[in-house]
Short mmCIF file of C-alpha atoms and ligand atoms in Angstrom, two decimals:
data_model
loop_
_atom_site.label_atom_id
_atom_site.label_comp_id
_atom_site.label_asym_id
_atom_site.label_seq_id
_atom_site.Cartn_x
_atom_site.Cartn_y
_atom_site.Cartn_z
CA UNK A 1 -0.04 0.03 -0.50
CA UNK A 2 1.62 2.97 -1.07
CA UNK A 3 -0.88 5.52 -1.81
CA UNK A 4 -1.37 8.87 0.27
CA UNK A 5 -4.71 10.90 1.07
CA UNK A 6 -4.39 14.73 1.26
CA UNK A 7 -4.54 16.64 3.91
CA UNK A 8 -8.25 16.81 2.73
CA UNK A 9 -9.03 13.44 2.63
CA UNK A 10 -7.20 12.90 6.10
CA UNK A 11 -8.82 15.27 7.42
CA UNK A 12 -12.45 13.90 6.07
CA UNK A 13 -11.37 10.35 8.18
CA UNK A 14 -10.46 12.27 11.47
CA UNK A 15 -13.20 14.22 11.19
CA UNK A 16 -15.96 10.82 10.93
CA UNK A 17 -13.63 9.13 13.83
CA UNK A 18 -14.22 12.20 16.36
CA UNK A 19 -18.49 12.15 14.95
CA UNK A 20 -18.50 8.25 15.30
CA UNK A 21 -16.76 8.64 18.83
CA UNK A 22 -19.55 11.54 19.72
CA UNK A 23 -22.52 8.87 18.04
CA UNK A 24 -21.60 6.39 20.35
CA UNK A 25 -22.72 8.72 23.71
CA UNK A 26 -25.81 8.70 22.59
CA UNK A 27 -27.94 6.91 24.69
CA UNK A 28 -31.02 5.19 23.94
CA UNK A 29 -34.49 7.11 23.95
CA UNK A 30 -36.21 6.07 27.24
CA UNK A 31 -40.51 5.75 27.24
CA UNK A 32 -41.76 8.47 29.55
CA UNK A 33 -43.89 6.33 32.69
CA UNK A 34 -47.37 7.37 32.10
CA UNK A 35 -49.64 8.52 35.30
CA UNK A 36 -52.37 6.76 36.79
CA UNK A 37 -54.90 8.65 34.66
CA UNK A 38 -53.28 6.82 31.68
CA UNK A 39 -55.83 4.94 29.21
CA UNK A 40 -56.61 1.54 31.01
CA UNK A 41 -55.59 -0.80 28.57
CA UNK A 42 -51.77 0.79 28.92
CA UNK A 43 -49.11 0.12 31.55
CA UNK A 44 -49.16 2.86 33.89
CA UNK A 45 -45.86 2.93 36.17
CA UNK A 46 -47.38 5.15 38.26
CA UNK A 47 -50.71 3.17 39.09
CA UNK A 48 -47.93 0.03 39.28
CA UNK A 49 -45.64 2.04 41.73
CA UNK A 50 -48.75 2.27 44.10
CA UNK A 51 -48.64 -1.64 44.50
CA UNK A 52 -45.01 -1.33 45.28
CA UNK A 53 -45.55 1.60 47.84
CA UNK A 54 -48.37 -1.01 49.65
CA UNK A 55 -45.72 -3.84 48.98
CA UNK A 56 -42.09 -2.71 50.22
CA UNK A 57 -43.16 -0.97 53.40
CA UNK A 58 -40.85 -2.74 55.60
CA UNK A 59 -38.41 -5.93 55.22
CA UNK A 60 -41.24 -8.72 54.21
CA UNK A 61 -38.72 -12.29 54.24
CA UNK A 62 -40.08 -15.49 54.19
CA UNK A 63 -41.88 -16.75 57.53
CA UNK A 64 -42.35 -12.63 59.18
CA UNK A 65 -45.42 -11.02 59.68
CA UNK A 66 -44.69 -8.77 57.32
CA UNK A 67 -44.64 -11.51 55.16
CA UNK A 68 -47.93 -12.49 55.53
CA UNK A 69 -49.14 -8.68 55.57
CA UNK A 70 -47.90 -8.46 51.80
CA UNK A 71 -49.34 -11.88 51.07
CA UNK A 72 -52.65 -10.53 51.88
CA UNK A 73 -52.90 -7.54 49.59
CA UNK A 74 -51.42 -9.75 46.71
CA UNK A 75 -54.12 -12.19 46.51
CA UNK A 76 -56.60 -9.45 47.41
CA UNK A 77 -55.33 -7.33 44.27
CA UNK A 78 -55.88 -10.41 42.16
CA UNK A 79 -59.15 -11.17 43.62
CA UNK A 80 -60.15 -7.39 42.91
CA UNK A 81 -59.35 -8.11 39.46
CA UNK A 82 -61.66 -11.05 38.81
CA UNK A 83 -58.78 -13.79 38.48
CA UNK A 84 -59.35 -16.15 41.48
CA UNK A 85 -55.84 -16.78 43.14
CA UNK A 86 -54.65 -19.70 44.89
CA UNK A 87 -52.32 -19.88 47.03
CA UNK A 88 -49.74 -23.30 46.64
CA UNK A 89 -47.88 -23.94 49.70
CA UNK A 90 -44.75 -26.28 50.19
CA UNK A 91 -41.83 -27.06 51.83
CA UNK A 92 -38.43 -27.10 49.20
CA UNK A 93 -34.46 -26.47 50.45
CA UNK A 94 -31.67 -25.87 48.55
CA UNK A 95 -27.59 -26.17 49.04
CA UNK A 96 -25.55 -23.87 46.59
CA UNK A 97 -21.81 -24.32 47.70
CA UNK A 98 -21.70 -23.33 51.50
CA UNK A 99 -25.27 -21.61 50.81
CA UNK A 100 -27.97 -23.91 52.45
CA UNK A 101 -31.65 -22.83 52.17
CA UNK A 102 -34.75 -24.11 53.68
CA UNK A 103 -38.73 -22.94 54.55
CA UNK A 104 -42.44 -23.33 54.04
CA UNK A 105 -43.11 -21.18 50.87
CA UNK A 106 -46.78 -19.55 49.42
CA UNK A 107 -46.82 -19.08 46.37
CA UNK A 108 -49.54 -17.00 44.83
CA UNK A 109 -50.92 -18.40 41.59
CA UNK A 110 -53.53 -16.53 39.15
CA UNK A 111 -54.46 -17.16 35.80
CA UNK A 112 -56.38 -14.87 33.02
CA UNK A 113 -58.47 -17.11 30.81
CA UNK A 114 -57.78 -16.88 26.83
CA UNK A 115 -60.53 -17.24 24.56
CA UNK A 116 -59.63 -21.23 23.89
CA UNK A 117 -59.71 -22.23 27.22
CA UNK A 118 -63.02 -20.52 28.55
CA UNK A 119 -65.35 -22.70 29.69
CA UNK A 120 -62.66 -23.75 32.13
CA UNK A 121 -63.28 -21.78 35.74
CA UNK A 122 -59.92 -19.87 36.69
CA UNK A 123 -59.16 -22.04 39.57
CA UNK A 124 -59.24 -25.55 38.33
CA UNK A 125 -56.22 -27.41 36.60
CA UNK A 126 -55.67 -27.48 33.15
CA UNK A 127 -57.52 -30.71 32.21
CA UNK A 128 -54.47 -33.11 30.81
CA UNK A 129 -51.83 -32.28 33.32
CA UNK A 130 -52.25 -36.04 34.50
CA UNK A 131 -50.55 -37.35 31.20
CA UNK A 132 -47.89 -35.25 31.78
CA UNK A 133 -44.60 -36.09 33.68
CA UNK A 134 -41.33 -35.21 34.30
CA UNK A 135 -40.12 -36.48 30.68
CA UNK A 136 -42.86 -35.64 29.29
CA UNK A 137 -42.47 -32.54 25.98
CA UNK A 138 -42.93 -29.83 28.18
CA UNK A 139 -44.93 -26.55 27.35
CA UNK A 140 -48.42 -25.38 25.61
CA UNK A 141 -50.09 -22.39 24.72
CA UNK A 142 -49.85 -20.71 28.36
CA UNK A 143 -47.69 -17.48 28.77
CA UNK A 144 -46.61 -17.15 32.64
CA UNK A 145 -45.50 -14.05 33.98
CA UNK A 146 -43.26 -14.23 37.32
CA UNK A 147 -41.80 -12.29 39.85
CA UNK A 148 -41.33 -12.76 43.47
CA UNK A 149 -42.80 -10.85 47.00
CA UNK A 150 -40.68 -12.25 49.84
CA UNK A 151 -37.51 -9.38 50.36
CA UNK A 152 -34.59 -9.89 51.84
CA UNK A 153 -34.06 -9.41 55.66
CA UNK A 154 -32.55 -5.96 55.52
CA UNK A 155 -34.28 -4.07 52.92
CA UNK A 156 -37.77 -3.38 51.63
CA UNK A 157 -37.22 -4.47 48.26
CA UNK A 158 -38.99 -1.76 46.14
CA UNK A 159 -36.63 -3.21 43.27
CA UNK A 160 -36.33 -6.68 44.56
CA UNK A 161 -38.73 -7.48 43.41
CA UNK A 162 -41.65 -5.35 44.76
CA UNK A 163 -41.87 -3.24 41.43
CA UNK A 164 -41.73 -6.89 40.08
CA UNK A 165 -45.17 -7.66 41.65
CA UNK A 166 -46.51 -4.01 40.50
CA UNK A 167 -45.79 -4.89 36.55
CA UNK A 168 -47.84 -8.15 37.19
CA UNK A 169 -50.19 -6.60 38.97
CA UNK A 170 -50.50 -3.30 36.37
CA UNK A 171 -49.96 -5.66 33.49
CA UNK A 172 -53.03 -8.22 34.65
CA UNK A 173 -55.67 -5.20 35.07
CA UNK A 174 -54.25 -3.65 31.24
CA UNK A 175 -54.63 -7.03 29.71
CA UNK A 176 -58.61 -7.02 31.28
CA UNK A 177 -58.75 -4.23 29.97
CA UNK A 178 -58.55 -4.96 26.60
CA UNK A 179 -59.75 -7.56 23.57
CA UNK A 180 -59.47 -11.16 25.19
CA UNK A 181 -56.38 -13.08 24.21
CA UNK A 182 -56.34 -16.53 22.54
CA UNK A 183 -53.79 -18.65 25.14
CA UNK A 184 -54.05 -18.17 29.23
CA UNK A 185 -51.92 -15.85 30.94
CA UNK A 186 -50.40 -17.32 34.14
CA UNK A 187 -49.31 -15.06 37.01
CA UNK A 188 -46.49 -16.52 39.37
CA UNK A 189 -45.96 -14.51 42.51
CA UNK A 190 -43.18 -16.98 43.90
CA UNK A 191 -42.41 -16.83 47.73
CA UNK A 192 -39.05 -17.46 49.32
CA UNK A 193 -36.96 -16.53 46.13
CA UNK A 194 -34.11 -14.70 48.45
CA UNK A 195 -33.88 -18.21 50.32
CA UNK A 196 -33.04 -20.21 47.67
CA UNK A 197 -34.96 -20.20 44.94
CA UNK A 198 -37.29 -22.08 47.15
CA UNK A 199 -41.08 -20.81 45.58
CA UNK A 200 -40.12 -21.70 41.91
CA UNK A 201 -38.92 -25.39 43.25
CA UNK A 202 -42.29 -25.99 44.56
CA UNK A 203 -43.79 -24.88 41.67
CA UNK A 204 -42.16 -26.77 38.86
CA UNK A 205 -41.91 -30.13 41.63
CA UNK A 206 -46.23 -29.77 42.05
CA UNK A 207 -48.04 -27.21 41.02
CA UNK A 208 -50.61 -28.83 38.38
CA UNK A 209 -49.89 -26.29 35.95
CA UNK A 210 -46.27 -26.22 35.76
CA UNK A 211 -45.68 -27.78 32.64
CA UNK A 212 -48.20 -25.29 30.41
CA UNK A 213 -46.63 -22.19 30.14
CA UNK A 214 -45.13 -22.24 26.43
CA UNK A 215 -42.96 -19.03 27.65
CA UNK A 216 -41.87 -17.70 30.86
CA UNK A 217 -41.26 -14.03 31.38
CA UNK A 218 -39.58 -13.04 34.86
CA UNK A 219 -38.98 -9.79 36.58
CA UNK A 220 -36.32 -8.92 38.50
CA UNK A 221 -34.09 -5.91 39.53
CA UNK A 222 -30.69 -5.48 41.12
CA UNK A 223 -30.55 -2.12 41.96
CA UNK A 224 -33.54 0.55 41.79
CA UNK A 225 -33.17 2.59 38.56
CA UNK A 226 -31.02 2.31 34.84
CA UNK A 227 -32.47 0.61 31.77
CA UNK A 228 -34.67 -2.67 32.18
CA UNK A 229 -32.66 -5.38 29.66
CA UNK A 230 -33.56 -8.72 28.62
CA UNK A 231 -30.70 -10.15 30.31
CA UNK A 232 -31.20 -14.11 29.59
CA UNK A 233 -33.32 -16.71 27.91
CA UNK A 234 -33.62 -20.30 27.48
CA UNK A 235 -31.67 -21.97 24.84
CA UNK A 236 -32.98 -22.38 21.45
CA UNK A 237 -33.69 -18.37 21.38
CA UNK A 238 -34.54 -17.08 18.33
CA UNK A 239 -37.79 -17.37 18.43
CA UNK A 240 -38.10 -15.56 21.60
CA UNK A 241 -36.08 -12.89 20.23
CA UNK A 242 -38.19 -13.08 17.21
CA UNK A 243 -40.88 -12.30 19.28
CA UNK A 244 -39.28 -9.47 21.58
CA UNK A 245 -38.11 -7.61 18.25
CA UNK A 246 -41.82 -7.98 17.05
CA UNK A 247 -43.78 -6.93 20.29
CA UNK A 248 -40.95 -4.26 21.95
CA UNK A 249 -39.37 -2.57 18.90
CA UNK A 250 -37.51 -0.47 21.54
CA UNK A 251 -36.08 -3.69 23.60
CA UNK A 252 -32.80 -3.75 24.92
CA UNK A 253 -30.63 -7.20 24.67
CA UNK A 254 -27.79 -8.18 23.92
CA UNK A 255 -26.52 -11.95 23.18
CA UNK A 256 -23.49 -11.19 24.71
CA UNK A 257 -25.13 -10.90 28.02
CA UNK A 258 -26.75 -14.28 27.28
CA UNK A 259 -23.53 -15.72 27.45
CA UNK A 260 -22.01 -13.95 30.17
CA UNK A 261 -24.95 -14.95 32.21
CA UNK A 262 -25.26 -18.62 31.59
CA UNK A 263 -21.46 -19.15 32.51
CA UNK A 264 -22.02 -16.95 35.81
CA UNK A 265 -23.31 -19.20 38.97
CA UNK A 266 -25.96 -16.16 39.08
CA UNK A 267 -29.28 -17.88 39.88
CA UNK A 268 -32.92 -16.32 39.71
CA UNK A 269 -36.36 -17.98 39.82
CA UNK A 270 -35.47 -17.95 35.46
CA UNK A 271 -33.00 -20.71 37.16
CA UNK A 272 -35.35 -22.89 37.99
CA UNK A 273 -38.01 -22.48 35.31
CA UNK A 274 -35.43 -23.60 32.46
CA UNK A 275 -34.50 -26.68 34.58
CA UNK A 276 -38.11 -27.66 34.11
CA UNK A 277 -37.85 -27.16 30.42
CA UNK A 278 -39.86 -24.39 30.15
CA UNK A 279 -38.99 -21.49 27.46
CA UNK A 280 -38.50 -17.91 28.89
CA UNK A 281 -36.75 -14.48 28.93
CA UNK A 282 -35.41 -12.50 32.20
CA UNK A 283 -36.01 -9.06 32.38
CA UNK A 284 -34.36 -6.71 34.78
CA UNK A 285 -32.49 -3.12 35.54
CA UNK A 286 -29.40 -2.75 37.35
CA UNK A 287 -28.27 0.28 38.36
CA UNK A 288 -27.53 1.72 41.96
CA UNK A 289 -26.32 -1.98 42.73
CA UNK A 290 -25.34 0.08 46.17
CA UNK A 291 -29.02 -0.06 47.06
CA UNK A 292 -29.52 -4.11 46.13
CA UNK A 293 -30.34 -5.82 49.16
CA UNK A 294 -30.53 -2.97 51.55
CA UNK A 295 -32.56 -0.78 53.34
CA UNK A 296 -32.25 1.67 50.67
CA UNK A 297 -34.08 -0.16 48.69
CA UNK A 298 -37.19 2.03 48.79
CA UNK A 299 -39.97 3.16 46.69
CA UNK A 300 -38.52 6.84 46.80
CA UNK A 301 -35.09 5.52 44.81
CA UNK A 302 -37.40 3.33 42.46
CA UNK A 303 -37.03 5.33 38.79
CA UNK A 304 -40.49 5.20 37.30
CA UNK A 305 -38.72 5.26 33.75
CA UNK A 306 -37.52 1.37 34.64
CA UNK A 307 -40.57 0.77 36.22
CA UNK A 308 -42.74 1.29 32.79
CA UNK A 309 -39.94 -0.14 30.46
CA UNK A 310 -39.97 -3.42 32.77
CA UNK A 311 -44.42 -2.29 32.44
CA UNK A 312 -43.61 -2.50 28.28
CA UNK A 313 -42.10 -5.78 28.27
CA UNK A 314 -44.69 -7.61 30.30
CA UNK A 315 -47.65 -6.14 28.53
CA UNK A 316 -46.46 -6.00 24.73
CA UNK A 317 -45.06 -9.86 25.73
CA UNK A 318 -48.51 -10.99 26.89
CA UNK A 319 -50.12 -9.44 24.26
CA UNK A 320 -47.42 -10.72 21.55
CA UNK A 321 -46.85 -14.44 22.76
CA UNK A 322 -50.81 -14.64 23.94
CA UNK A 323 -52.06 -14.82 20.54
CA UNK A 324 -50.14 -17.12 18.97
CA UNK A 325 -49.42 -20.61 19.18
CA UNK A 326 -46.07 -21.75 21.38
CA UNK A 327 -45.61 -25.36 20.98
CA UNK A 328 -43.93 -25.81 17.65
CA UNK A 329 -40.70 -23.59 16.93
CA UNK A 330 -37.48 -23.98 15.14
CA UNK A 331 -34.17 -24.91 17.08
CA UNK A 332 -31.12 -22.29 17.26
CA UNK A 333 -30.32 -19.59 19.14
CA UNK A 334 -30.12 -15.58 17.58
CA UNK A 335 -26.98 -13.10 17.74
CA UNK A 336 -28.62 -9.73 18.80
CA UNK A 337 -28.14 -6.38 19.79
CA UNK A 338 -29.65 -2.77 19.84
CA UNK A 339 -27.64 0.54 18.84
CA UNK A 340 -29.11 4.01 19.95
CA UNK A 341 -30.11 4.43 15.97
CA UNK A 342 -31.69 0.97 15.67
CA UNK A 343 -34.56 -1.32 17.15
CA UNK A 344 -32.61 -4.91 17.67
CA UNK A 345 -30.74 -6.36 15.17
CA UNK A 346 -31.59 -10.18 15.37
CA UNK A 347 -30.34 -12.64 12.90
CA UNK A 348 -29.17 -16.34 13.19
CA UNK A 349 -26.02 -17.77 14.61
CA UNK A 350 -25.95 -19.97 11.37
CA UNK A 351 -25.42 -16.70 9.43
CA UNK A 352 -22.79 -15.20 12.03
CA UNK A 353 -20.80 -18.43 11.26
CA UNK A 354 -21.24 -17.71 7.18
CA UNK A 355 -19.89 -13.97 8.60
CA UNK A 356 -17.15 -15.40 9.99
CA UNK A 357 -15.95 -16.98 6.97
CA UNK A 358 -16.55 -14.55 4.66
CA UNK A 359 -14.35 -12.16 7.07
CA UNK A 360 -11.59 -14.46 7.36
CA UNK A 361 -11.53 -14.65 3.32
CA UNK A 362 -11.44 -10.82 3.75
CA UNK A 363 -8.58 -10.39 5.77
CA UNK A 364 -6.43 -12.96 3.95
CA UNK A 365 -7.38 -11.21 0.56
CA UNK A 366 -6.12 -8.13 2.70
CA UNK A 367 -2.52 -9.34 3.71
CA UNK A 368 -2.13 -10.80 0.31
CA UNK A 369 -2.62 -7.08 -1.04
CA UNK A 370 -2.56 -4.67 1.80
CA UNK A 371 0.83 -5.68 3.22
CA UNK A 372 1.45 -6.07 6.75
CA UNK A 373 -1.46 -4.36 8.06
CA UNK A 374 -3.92 -7.40 7.14
CA UNK A 375 -1.47 -9.63 9.59
CA UNK A 376 -3.23 -8.53 12.61
CA UNK A 377 -7.05 -8.67 10.91
CA UNK A 378 -5.83 -12.20 9.83
CA UNK A 379 -4.79 -13.09 13.44
CA UNK A 380 -7.96 -11.76 14.47
CA UNK A 381 -10.34 -13.35 12.11
CA UNK A 382 -8.50 -16.74 13.42
CA UNK A 383 -10.02 -16.04 16.73
CA UNK A 384 -12.99 -14.81 15.19
CA UNK A 385 -13.56 -18.29 13.74
CA UNK A 386 -13.02 -19.71 17.45
CA UNK A 387 -15.40 -17.43 19.10
CA UNK A 388 -18.44 -17.81 16.62
CA UNK A 389 -18.59 -21.92 17.60
CA UNK A 390 -17.66 -20.77 21.12
CA UNK A 391 -20.03 -18.28 22.16
CA UNK A 392 -21.84 -16.79 19.31
CA UNK A 393 -23.48 -14.51 21.10
CA UNK A 394 -20.41 -12.31 21.33
CA UNK A 395 -19.05 -12.80 18.15
CA UNK A 396 -20.70 -9.48 16.69
CA UNK A 397 -18.77 -7.87 18.74
CA UNK A 398 -15.73 -8.44 16.02
CA UNK A 399 -17.81 -9.49 13.28
CA UNK A 400 -18.90 -5.83 12.29
CA UNK A 401 -15.80 -4.19 13.13
CA UNK A 402 -14.08 -6.48 11.84
CA UNK A 403 -16.02 -6.43 8.61
CA UNK A 404 -14.71 -2.58 8.12
CA UNK A 405 -11.25 -3.06 8.82
CA UNK A 406 -11.16 -5.99 6.24
CA UNK A 407 -13.12 -4.07 3.86
CA UNK A 408 -10.95 -0.51 4.38
CA UNK A 409 -7.49 -2.28 4.15
CA UNK A 410 -9.10 -3.72 0.48
CA UNK A 411 -10.10 -0.24 0.17
CA UNK A 412 -6.24 1.06 0.38
CA UNK A 413 -4.35 -1.24 -1.28
CA UNK A 414 -6.65 -1.00 -4.49
CA UNK A 415 -6.34 2.91 -4.29
CA UNK A 416 -5.01 5.59 -6.97
CA UNK A 417 -1.16 6.72 -5.48
CA UNK A 418 -2.95 9.97 -4.62
CA UNK A 419 -5.80 9.71 -2.32
CA UNK A 420 -8.83 13.42 -2.57
CA UNK A 421 -11.71 12.87 -0.48
CA UNK A 422 -14.35 10.82 -2.55
CA UNK A 423 -16.45 7.96 -2.10
CA UNK A 424 -13.37 6.19 -0.98
CA UNK A 425 -12.76 8.70 1.89
CA UNK A 426 -16.20 8.29 2.66
CA UNK A 427 -16.35 4.84 2.36
CA UNK A 428 -12.99 4.10 4.42
CA UNK A 429 -14.65 6.68 7.03
CA UNK A 430 -17.25 4.77 7.18
CA UNK A 431 -16.01 1.38 7.30
CA UNK A 432 -14.58 2.73 10.95
CA UNK A 433 -18.22 2.94 12.49
CA UNK A 434 -19.53 0.10 13.60
CA UNK A 435 -16.04 -0.51 15.90
CA UNK A 436 -17.48 2.27 17.78
CA UNK A 437 -20.96 2.25 17.73
CA UNK A 438 -20.83 -1.64 18.93
CA UNK A 439 -17.73 -1.85 21.32
CA UNK A 440 -18.10 1.83 23.37
CA UNK A 441 -21.63 1.30 24.13
CA UNK A 442 -21.32 -2.13 25.19
CA UNK A 443 -18.27 -1.43 27.35
CA UNK A 444 -20.31 1.29 29.20
CA UNK A 445 -22.67 -1.15 30.23
CA UNK A 446 -20.20 -3.88 31.03
CA UNK A 447 -18.81 -1.18 33.72
CA UNK A 448 -22.23 -0.94 35.10
CA UNK A 449 -22.85 -4.37 34.74
CA UNK A 450 -19.41 -5.52 36.41
CA UNK A 451 -17.84 -2.62 38.11
CA UNK A 452 -15.24 -1.04 37.12
CA UNK A 453 -12.73 -3.29 38.52
CA UNK A 454 -14.88 -6.40 37.29
CA UNK A 455 -14.60 -5.01 33.91
CA UNK A 456 -11.08 -4.54 33.23
CA UNK A 457 -9.81 -7.58 31.21
CA UNK A 458 -13.14 -6.45 29.19
CA UNK A 459 -12.05 -2.60 28.68
CA UNK A 460 -8.71 -4.50 27.90
CA UNK A 461 -9.78 -6.87 25.52
CA UNK A 462 -11.93 -3.98 23.68
CA UNK A 463 -8.98 -1.36 23.30
CA UNK A 464 -6.69 -4.17 21.63
CA UNK A 465 -10.12 -5.08 19.60
CA UNK A 466 -10.29 -1.24 18.61
CA UNK A 467 -7.22 -0.84 17.79
CA UNK A 468 -6.66 -3.70 15.59
CA UNK A 469 -9.75 -2.80 13.86
CA UNK A 470 -8.73 1.14 13.09
CA UNK A 471 -5.28 0.18 11.90
CA UNK A 472 -6.68 1.01 8.14
CA UNK A 473 -7.73 4.54 9.35
CA UNK A 474 -5.10 5.20 11.73
CA UNK A 475 -2.65 4.37 8.65
CA UNK A 476 -4.22 6.62 6.24
CA UNK A 477 -4.32 9.74 9.01
CA UNK A 478 -0.72 9.26 9.76
CA UNK A 479 0.89 8.43 6.55
CA UNK A 480 2.01 11.51 4.56
CA UNK A 481 4.68 9.99 2.47
CA UNK A 482 4.94 7.58 -0.14
ZN1 LIG B 1 -35.02 -10.92 43.58
#
């Protein structure tokens, strides 16, 4: 590569890089929390927070008097909606390393009848559950929404997980106000989650409806504010993500979180539902983690915008999955992510493999035509081939910046000796965009999720990745002699 850009051409590329940095700082648009007077068919954060205010007055751990008051409140509220709540009692225990938890739990289970099941009273078991055993195929067309109502002994649990209960109550109300859904919607308010997912265990072990949900949507928090994110799914998630993409165009989700979460020891009720064979998605907000599991987890600290986002997921997805057949769906995982300028981008992992092969071939060509600068790209492409098999959900973070770099090297290698501003310079500038627009926002959210120190290895890896992928532009800007 012996081409040299004119000063104007080099300045154009430098300006473009500055522009990408600025654009990478733009946050996602967020919804306005709806007031208590919002239309009845809409989800209102204000109405949901009224429930949280009633629930999160004091700590209400399992087997406390306050716990029983909260239980009665939730039962009363579901009964007011005409959903005939049942209390499922049972004992469970768990040992996780050094942690041991046990107790008697009281899950609150309600059902909104779908049009396909009209005729069955809402408090009777489904007719065919006796034929289902643990080895049977699970899942039918019911949609299950889940949250837990017990708190830790130290805090009132407004975020964790009073808000989840408020979201479910407000969603049940909004669903009843709208046209009836085809499928049943089950509302499961579990107990004893903080003591070791006890309520979820009792539900999946004994409840006659345990194999009915075709999809479970679980609502949690590790803090009191921040963007509500869909952070975990069951395997073969492409159909779930397609549903999310259609039902909630503004959804915030990344398959990087899916890959991280399935390698971490953290558990929520969804862990138990997934172990029982149910398909599902998990939603949470995680900012202000210093309030998590403390006396500061109060309604005053709870961000209504986060609650509105959780409610948007709950209501839109209940309506979406509530009107579709859920028993048959194609296998396969998806790669998915959002940018500040697009709604959720989704493609199957098969496509990620094809992209990796194309990028590797391109990097080979870049090394052949472009000289030394192709070598780091070729090495990164080989790593990417490994990554797309080991953790396909992470691959997009390498794939698109790398593809940009490979195209930029090929453009440089095939250019005339003197480079003036024109389509080729514009294309080279554009090739740097994926690096900034995908990597920087992801790293910022990982710093929030993992804390700055925990994210240090990620920061180092991201810096190396950015540097390699920006080599063509850096070389173009710095080269002044042939
Ligand atoms: Zn929780």
